[in-house]
């Protein structure tokens, strides 16, 4: 992966996190139980924090139009899924491509960027584990989200 491809991947990842936060916000606004709203709030927080982690690596920040488009895509995806069961299934089974893409981005990164990109990969894995735990009837499927948020908080608080 060349430098231009790497920077383009970072930009797409950043916009994807913006869209993911919009997705979680929009999905929570639907007919959700309090437990589902809590999960959505944790997802939104994780997506927002991950965007903040990736943002310093993006050399040319996307303009407002690109951010607005990412948010609209996230909102449209929330509308398309509609049900909690569909969302959980997507979280458990539909994120492998994202994990793989983020892992390739991390593997191509300069050493200084890798801690941030480890968190980018890790947040996607946390979303998968949340989905898997939800499908399995785990008593606290949000635990992977909370662990990823704690890791993101540590990273962000360590930055100058």
PDB file of C-alpha atoms in Angstrom, residues 42-146:
ATOM      1  CA  UNK A  42     -22.208   3.054  23.875  1.00  0.00           C
ATOM      2  CA  UNK A  43     -21.766   2.380  20.149  1.00  0.00           C
ATOM      3  CA  UNK A  44     -22.136   6.060  19.320  1.00  0.00           C
ATOM      4  CA  UNK A  45     -19.568   6.955  21.965  1.00  0.00           C
ATOM      5  CA  UNK A  46     -17.141   4.323  20.687  1.00  0.00           C
ATOM      6  CA  UNK A  47     -17.529   5.419  17.059  1.00  0.00           C
ATOM      7  CA  UNK A  48     -17.073   9.090  18.018  1.00  0.00           C
ATOM      8  CA  UNK A  49     -13.983   8.338  20.102  1.00  0.00           C
ATOM      9  CA  UNK A  50     -12.505   6.217  17.327  1.00  0.00           C
ATOM     10  CA  UNK A  51     -13.026   9.095  14.886  1.00  0.00           C
ATOM     11  CA  UNK A  52     -11.162  11.352  17.335  1.00  0.00           C
ATOM     12  CA  UNK A  53      -8.332   8.817  17.494  1.00  0.00           C
ATOM     13  CA  UNK A  54      -8.010   8.564  13.701  1.00  0.00           C
ATOM     14  CA  UNK A  55      -8.490  12.298  13.003  1.00  0.00           C
ATOM     15  CA  UNK A  56      -4.895  13.394  13.787  1.00  0.00           C
ATOM     16  CA  UNK A  57      -3.576  10.855  11.275  1.00  0.00           C
ATOM     17  CA  UNK A  58      -5.660  12.250   8.409  1.00  0.00           C
ATOM     18  CA  UNK A  59      -3.511  14.814   6.608  1.00  0.00           C
ATOM     19  CA  UNK A  60      -6.341  16.576   4.788  1.00  0.00           C
ATOM     20  CA  UNK A  61      -9.528  16.674   6.820  1.00  0.00           C
ATOM     21  CA  UNK A  62     -12.727  15.971   4.902  1.00  0.00           C
ATOM     22  CA  UNK A  63     -14.846  19.031   4.268  1.00  0.00           C
ATOM     23  CA  UNK A  64     -18.289  19.585   5.780  1.00  0.00           C
ATOM     24  CA  UNK A  65     -20.007  18.138   2.700  1.00  0.00           C
ATOM     25  CA  UNK A  66     -18.080  14.849   3.016  1.00  0.00           C
ATOM     26  CA  UNK A  67     -18.918  14.670   6.712  1.00  0.00           C
ATOM     27  CA  UNK A  68     -22.583  15.395   6.019  1.00  0.00           C
ATOM     28  CA  UNK A  69     -22.644  12.629   3.378  1.00  0.00           C
ATOM     29  CA  UNK A  70     -21.084  10.172   5.834  1.00  0.00           C
ATOM     30  CA  UNK A  71     -23.701  11.056   8.442  1.00  0.00           C
ATOM     31  CA  UNK A  72     -26.534  10.663   5.932  1.00  0.00           C
ATOM     32  CA  UNK A  73     -25.164   7.246   4.895  1.00  0.00           C
ATOM     33  CA  UNK A  74     -25.133   6.167   8.533  1.00  0.00           C
ATOM     34  CA  UNK A  75     -28.681   7.374   9.051  1.00  0.00           C
ATOM     35  CA  UNK A  76     -29.846   5.601   5.872  1.00  0.00           C
ATOM     36  CA  UNK A  77     -28.232   2.351   7.024  1.00  0.00           C
ATOM     37  CA  UNK A  78     -30.062   2.615  10.343  1.00  0.00           C
ATOM     38  CA  UNK A  79     -33.336   3.069   8.509  1.00  0.00           C
ATOM     39  CA  UNK A  80     -32.643   0.065   6.251  1.00  0.00           C
ATOM     40  CA  UNK A  81     -31.893  -2.319   9.127  1.00  0.00           C
ATOM     41  CA  UNK A  82     -34.943  -1.237  11.116  1.00  0.00           C
ATOM     42  CA  UNK A  83     -35.049  -4.164  13.583  1.00  0.00           C
ATOM     43  CA  UNK A  84     -32.834  -4.913  16.540  1.00  0.00           C
ATOM     44  CA  UNK A  85     -32.479  -8.526  15.394  1.00  0.00           C
ATOM     45  CA  UNK A  86     -31.190  -7.399  11.978  1.00  0.00           C
ATOM     46  CA  UNK A  87     -28.735  -5.049  13.645  1.00  0.00           C
ATOM     47  CA  UNK A  88     -27.405  -7.718  16.011  1.00  0.00           C
ATOM     48  CA  UNK A  89     -27.024 -10.165  13.134  1.00  0.00           C
ATOM     49  CA  UNK A  90     -25.072  -7.556  11.135  1.00  0.00           C
ATOM     50  CA  UNK A  91     -22.836  -6.791  14.119  1.00  0.00           C
ATOM     51  CA  UNK A  92     -22.131 -10.478  14.712  1.00  0.00           C
ATOM     52  CA  UNK A  93     -21.721 -11.561  11.090  1.00  0.00           C
ATOM     53  CA  UNK A  94     -21.304  -8.554   8.827  1.00  0.00           C
ATOM     54  CA  UNK A  95     -18.181  -6.737   9.977  1.00  0.00           C
ATOM     55  CA  UNK A  96     -15.380  -9.043   8.804  1.00  0.00           C
ATOM     56  CA  UNK A  97     -14.668  -6.856   5.754  1.00  0.00           C
ATOM     57  CA  UNK A  98     -14.214  -3.830   8.014  1.00  0.00           C
ATOM     58  CA  UNK A  99     -11.914  -5.711  10.374  1.00  0.00           C
ATOM     59  CA  UNK A 100      -9.834  -6.929   7.414  1.00  0.00           C
ATOM     60  CA  UNK A 101      -9.658  -3.475   5.794  1.00  0.00           C
ATOM     61  CA  UNK A 102      -8.650  -1.815   9.066  1.00  0.00           C
ATOM     62  CA  UNK A 103      -6.046  -4.521   9.735  1.00  0.00           C
ATOM     63  CA  UNK A 104      -4.511  -3.953   6.279  1.00  0.00           C
ATOM     64  CA  UNK A 105      -4.455  -0.218   6.977  1.00  0.00           C
ATOM     65  CA  UNK A 106      -2.762  -0.807  10.332  1.00  0.00           C
ATOM     66  CA  UNK A 107      -0.231  -3.172   8.794  1.00  0.00           C
ATOM     67  CA  UNK A 108       0.698  -0.530   6.192  1.00  0.00           C
ATOM     68  CA  UNK A 109       0.955   2.245   8.782  1.00  0.00           C
ATOM     69  CA  UNK A 110       4.143   3.863   9.985  1.00  0.00           C
ATOM     70  CA  UNK A 111       5.065   2.648  13.470  1.00  0.00           C
ATOM     71  CA  UNK A 112       3.924   5.914  15.069  1.00  0.00           C
ATOM     72  CA  UNK A 113       0.363   5.435  13.725  1.00  0.00           C
ATOM     73  CA  UNK A 114      -0.053   1.802  14.740  1.00  0.00           C
ATOM     74  CA  UNK A 115      -1.325   2.312  18.312  1.00  0.00           C
ATOM     75  CA  UNK A 116      -4.208   4.405  16.979  1.00  0.00           C
ATOM     76  CA  UNK A 117      -4.923   1.896  14.235  1.00  0.00           C
ATOM     77  CA  UNK A 118      -4.806  -0.990  16.713  1.00  0.00           C
ATOM     78  CA  UNK A 119      -7.742   0.768  18.390  1.00  0.00           C
ATOM     79  CA  UNK A 120      -9.476   1.186  15.024  1.00  0.00           C
ATOM     80  CA  UNK A 121      -9.245  -2.572  14.458  1.00  0.00           C
ATOM     81  CA  UNK A 122     -10.130  -3.282  18.077  1.00  0.00           C
ATOM     82  CA  UNK A 123     -13.267  -1.199  18.054  1.00  0.00           C
ATOM     83  CA  UNK A 124     -14.607  -3.163  15.085  1.00  0.00           C
ATOM     84  CA  UNK A 125     -13.829  -6.442  16.851  1.00  0.00           C
ATOM     85  CA  UNK A 126     -15.612  -5.105  19.955  1.00  0.00           C
ATOM     86  CA  UNK A 127     -18.703  -4.447  17.836  1.00  0.00           C
ATOM     87  CA  UNK A 128     -18.526  -8.033  16.532  1.00  0.00           C
ATOM     88  CA  UNK A 129     -18.168  -9.422  20.034  1.00  0.00           C
ATOM     89  CA  UNK A 130     -21.114  -7.317  21.169  1.00  0.00           C
ATOM     90  CA  UNK A 131     -23.201  -8.849  18.374  1.00  0.00           C
ATOM     91  CA  UNK A 132     -22.039 -12.372  19.185  1.00  0.00           C
ATOM     92  CA  UNK A 133     -22.727 -11.894  22.911  1.00  0.00           C
ATOM     93  CA  UNK A 134     -26.172 -10.509  22.133  1.00  0.00           C
ATOM     94  CA  UNK A 135     -26.995 -13.497  19.936  1.00  0.00           C
ATOM     95  CA  UNK A 136     -25.748 -15.850  22.641  1.00  0.00           C
ATOM     96  CA  UNK A 137     -27.976 -14.203  25.255  1.00  0.00           C
ATOM     97  CA  UNK A 138     -25.031 -12.965  27.326  1.00  0.00           C
ATOM     98  CA  UNK A 139     -26.165 -11.166  30.477  1.00  0.00           C
ATOM     99  CA  UNK A 140     -24.002  -8.125  29.561  1.00  0.00           C
ATOM    100  CA  UNK A 141     -23.357  -7.987  25.815  1.00  0.00           C
ATOM    101  CA  UNK A 142     -22.161  -4.375  26.171  1.00  0.00           C
ATOM    102  CA  UNK A 143     -18.963  -5.382  27.992  1.00  0.00           C
ATOM    103  CA  UNK A 144     -16.836  -5.516  24.786  1.00  0.00           C
ATOM    104  CA  UNK A 145     -18.029  -1.995  23.956  1.00  0.00           C
ATOM    105  CA  UNK A 146     -17.129  -0.737  27.426  1.00  0.00           C
TER     106      UNK A 146
END
